[in-house]
């Protein structure tokens, strides 16, 4: 059961990130939901491996907070899947997000 509805807010990236160079992408993750985000994973849509938690070992994104997310996994893909896990036990999978044109990503209730 999903506890989030997702709102995607796309804005233009700076010229330092080009669509063909997805391996070094930075964007703002905004938690406008009522739940604490404890884990956030991102992986190219053409893979099955989620990799490491992008919030880090002690990272938590509380409601109302935002953080800069850096994806530097060496992939040349633009379409990524996201997996969010909350302290309350909720999970949300979001598929095929174009990180090459993403300036920010917002979670809401």
PDB file of C-alpha atoms in Angstrom:
ATOM      1  CA  UNK A   1       0.000   0.000   0.000  1.00  0.00           C
ATOM      2  CA  UNK A   2       1.440   3.347  -1.009  1.00  0.00           C
ATOM      3  CA  UNK A   3       1.360   6.184   1.476  1.00  0.00           C
ATOM      4  CA  UNK A   4       2.465   8.847  -0.985  1.00  0.00           C
ATOM      5  CA  UNK A   5       1.125  10.539  -3.995  1.00  0.00           C
ATOM      6  CA  UNK A   6       3.942  11.878  -6.083  1.00  0.00           C
ATOM      7  CA  UNK A   7       4.224  15.289  -7.624  1.00  0.00           C
ATOM      8  CA  UNK A   8       7.033  15.749 -10.056  1.00  0.00           C
ATOM      9  CA  UNK A   9       8.347  19.247 -10.426  1.00  0.00           C
ATOM     10  CA  UNK A  10      10.710  19.547 -13.347  1.00  0.00           C
ATOM     11  CA  UNK A  11      12.770  22.619 -13.901  1.00  0.00           C
ATOM     12  CA  UNK A  12      15.680  23.352 -16.149  1.00  0.00           C
ATOM     13  CA  UNK A  13      19.067  22.159 -14.998  1.00  0.00           C
ATOM     14  CA  UNK A  14      22.128  24.324 -15.188  1.00  0.00           C
ATOM     15  CA  UNK A  15      24.294  24.039 -18.252  1.00  0.00           C
ATOM     16  CA  UNK A  16      26.774  21.898 -16.322  1.00  0.00           C
ATOM     17  CA  UNK A  17      24.473  18.877 -16.690  1.00  0.00           C
ATOM     18  CA  UNK A  18      23.811  17.768 -20.228  1.00  0.00           C
ATOM     19  CA  UNK A  19      21.257  15.113 -21.189  1.00  0.00           C
ATOM     20  CA  UNK A  20      23.988  12.886 -22.624  1.00  0.00           C
ATOM     21  CA  UNK A  21      25.927  12.949 -19.347  1.00  0.00           C
ATOM     22  CA  UNK A  22      23.436  11.485 -16.886  1.00  0.00           C
ATOM     23  CA  UNK A  23      26.193   9.975 -14.742  1.00  0.00           C
ATOM     24  CA  UNK A  24      26.606  13.261 -12.841  1.00  0.00           C
ATOM     25  CA  UNK A  25      23.164  14.613 -12.005  1.00  0.00           C
ATOM     26  CA  UNK A  26      22.171  16.805  -9.073  1.00  0.00           C
ATOM     27  CA  UNK A  27      18.623  17.802  -8.108  1.00  0.00           C
ATOM     28  CA  UNK A  28      16.617  18.855  -5.065  1.00  0.00           C
ATOM     29  CA  UNK A  29      14.496  16.227  -3.313  1.00  0.00           C
ATOM     30  CA  UNK A  30      11.649  17.884  -1.407  1.00  0.00           C
ATOM     31  CA  UNK A  31       9.635  16.022   1.223  1.00  0.00           C
ATOM     32  CA  UNK A  32       6.254  17.770   1.353  1.00  0.00           C
ATOM     33  CA  UNK A  33       4.608  14.646   2.753  1.00  0.00           C
ATOM     34  CA  UNK A  34       3.626  13.969   6.358  1.00  0.00           C
ATOM     35  CA  UNK A  35       6.103  11.089   6.721  1.00  0.00           C
ATOM     36  CA  UNK A  36       9.832  10.817   7.411  1.00  0.00           C
ATOM     37  CA  UNK A  37      11.784   9.540   4.434  1.00  0.00           C
ATOM     38  CA  UNK A  38      14.462   7.120   5.655  1.00  0.00           C
ATOM     39  CA  UNK A  39      15.699   5.485   2.453  1.00  0.00           C
ATOM     40  CA  UNK A  40      15.892   6.658  -1.128  1.00  0.00           C
ATOM     41  CA  UNK A  41      17.232   4.535  -3.958  1.00  0.00           C
ATOM     42  CA  UNK A  42      17.623   5.382  -7.635  1.00  0.00           C
ATOM     43  CA  UNK A  43      18.686   3.099 -10.451  1.00  0.00           C
ATOM     44  CA  UNK A  44      18.679   3.225 -14.236  1.00  0.00           C
ATOM     45  CA  UNK A  45      15.330   1.873 -15.460  1.00  0.00           C
ATOM     46  CA  UNK A  46      17.085  -0.792 -17.499  1.00  0.00           C
ATOM     47  CA  UNK A  47      18.620  -2.477 -14.411  1.00  0.00           C
ATOM     48  CA  UNK A  48      17.339  -4.540 -11.465  1.00  0.00           C
ATOM     49  CA  UNK A  49      19.904  -3.337  -8.875  1.00  0.00           C
ATOM     50  CA  UNK A  50      18.867  -0.477  -6.579  1.00  0.00           C
ATOM     51  CA  UNK A  51      22.376   0.144  -5.262  1.00  0.00           C
ATOM     52  CA  UNK A  52      23.055   2.217  -2.148  1.00  0.00           C
ATOM     53  CA  UNK A  53      20.705   4.441  -0.176  1.00  0.00           C
ATOM     54  CA  UNK A  54      21.221   7.980  -1.495  1.00  0.00           C
ATOM     55  CA  UNK A  55      20.321   9.544   1.865  1.00  0.00           C
ATOM     56  CA  UNK A  56      23.368   7.862   3.412  1.00  0.00           C
ATOM     57  CA  UNK A  57      23.922   5.942   6.636  1.00  0.00           C
ATOM     58  CA  UNK A  58      22.318   8.494   8.933  1.00  0.00           C
ATOM     59  CA  UNK A  59      20.207  10.410   6.446  1.00  0.00           C
ATOM     60  CA  UNK A  60      16.552  11.123   7.094  1.00  0.00           C
ATOM     61  CA  UNK A  61      14.450  13.630   5.247  1.00  0.00           C
ATOM     62  CA  UNK A  62      11.768  14.857   7.628  1.00  0.00           C
ATOM     63  CA  UNK A  63       8.466  16.357   6.456  1.00  0.00           C
ATOM     64  CA  UNK A  64       9.057  19.860   5.139  1.00  0.00           C
ATOM     65  CA  UNK A  65      12.765  19.313   4.526  1.00  0.00           C
ATOM     66  CA  UNK A  66      14.682  19.185   1.285  1.00  0.00           C
ATOM     67  CA  UNK A  67      18.082  17.876   0.276  1.00  0.00           C
ATOM     68  CA  UNK A  68      20.373  17.961  -2.722  1.00  0.00           C
ATOM     69  CA  UNK A  69      20.599  14.514  -4.316  1.00  0.00           C
ATOM     70  CA  UNK A  70      23.644  13.560  -6.361  1.00  0.00           C
ATOM     71  CA  UNK A  71      23.529  10.618  -8.763  1.00  0.00           C
ATOM     72  CA  UNK A  72      27.023   9.840  -9.982  1.00  0.00           C
ATOM     73  CA  UNK A  73      26.854   6.138 -10.754  1.00  0.00           C
ATOM     74  CA  UNK A  74      28.569   6.261 -14.131  1.00  0.00           C
ATOM     75  CA  UNK A  75      25.430   5.363 -16.072  1.00  0.00           C
ATOM     76  CA  UNK A  76      24.740   7.128 -19.348  1.00  0.00           C
ATOM     77  CA  UNK A  77      20.974   6.568 -18.923  1.00  0.00           C
ATOM     78  CA  UNK A  78      18.464   9.368 -18.340  1.00  0.00           C
ATOM     79  CA  UNK A  79      15.474   7.237 -17.265  1.00  0.00           C
ATOM     80  CA  UNK A  80      15.707   6.160 -13.622  1.00  0.00           C
ATOM     81  CA  UNK A  81      13.420   4.326 -11.230  1.00  0.00           C
ATOM     82  CA  UNK A  82      13.074   5.625  -7.664  1.00  0.00           C
ATOM     83  CA  UNK A  83      12.310   3.667  -4.490  1.00  0.00           C
ATOM     84  CA  UNK A  84      11.320   5.590  -1.343  1.00  0.00           C
ATOM     85  CA  UNK A  85      10.923   4.002   2.114  1.00  0.00           C
ATOM     86  CA  UNK A  86       9.479   5.787   5.142  1.00  0.00           C
ATOM     87  CA  UNK A  87       9.981   5.377   8.874  1.00  0.00           C
ATOM     88  CA  UNK A  88       6.315   4.423   9.074  1.00  0.00           C
ATOM     89  CA  UNK A  89       6.875   1.421   6.779  1.00  0.00           C
ATOM     90  CA  UNK A  90       5.520   2.847   3.536  1.00  0.00           C
ATOM     91  CA  UNK A  91       7.186   2.181   0.193  1.00  0.00           C
ATOM     92  CA  UNK A  92       6.772   3.925  -3.116  1.00  0.00           C
ATOM     93  CA  UNK A  93       8.202   2.893  -6.481  1.00  0.00           C
ATOM     94  CA  UNK A  94       8.310   5.501  -9.241  1.00  0.00           C
ATOM     95  CA  UNK A  95       9.343   4.402 -12.709  1.00  0.00           C
ATOM     96  CA  UNK A  96      11.088   6.089 -15.640  1.00  0.00           C
ATOM     97  CA  UNK A  97      11.866   9.531 -14.238  1.00  0.00           C
ATOM     98  CA  UNK A  98      13.978  11.553 -16.669  1.00  0.00           C
ATOM     99  CA  UNK A  99      16.792  12.722 -14.390  1.00  0.00           C
ATOM    100  CA  UNK A 100      18.540  14.519 -17.266  1.00  0.00           C
ATOM    101  CA  UNK A 101      15.846  17.211 -17.269  1.00  0.00           C
ATOM    102  CA  UNK A 102      15.046  17.123 -13.552  1.00  0.00           C
ATOM    103  CA  UNK A 103      15.655  20.163 -11.362  1.00  0.00           C
ATOM    104  CA  UNK A 104      13.641  19.007  -8.372  1.00  0.00           C
ATOM    105  CA  UNK A 105      11.408  16.152  -7.248  1.00  0.00           C
ATOM    106  CA  UNK A 106       8.634  16.619  -4.672  1.00  0.00           C
ATOM    107  CA  UNK A 107       6.864  14.017  -2.532  1.00  0.00           C
ATOM    108  CA  UNK A 108       3.407  14.931  -1.220  1.00  0.00           C
ATOM    109  CA  UNK A 109       0.544  13.229   0.624  1.00  0.00           C
TER     110      UNK A 109
END
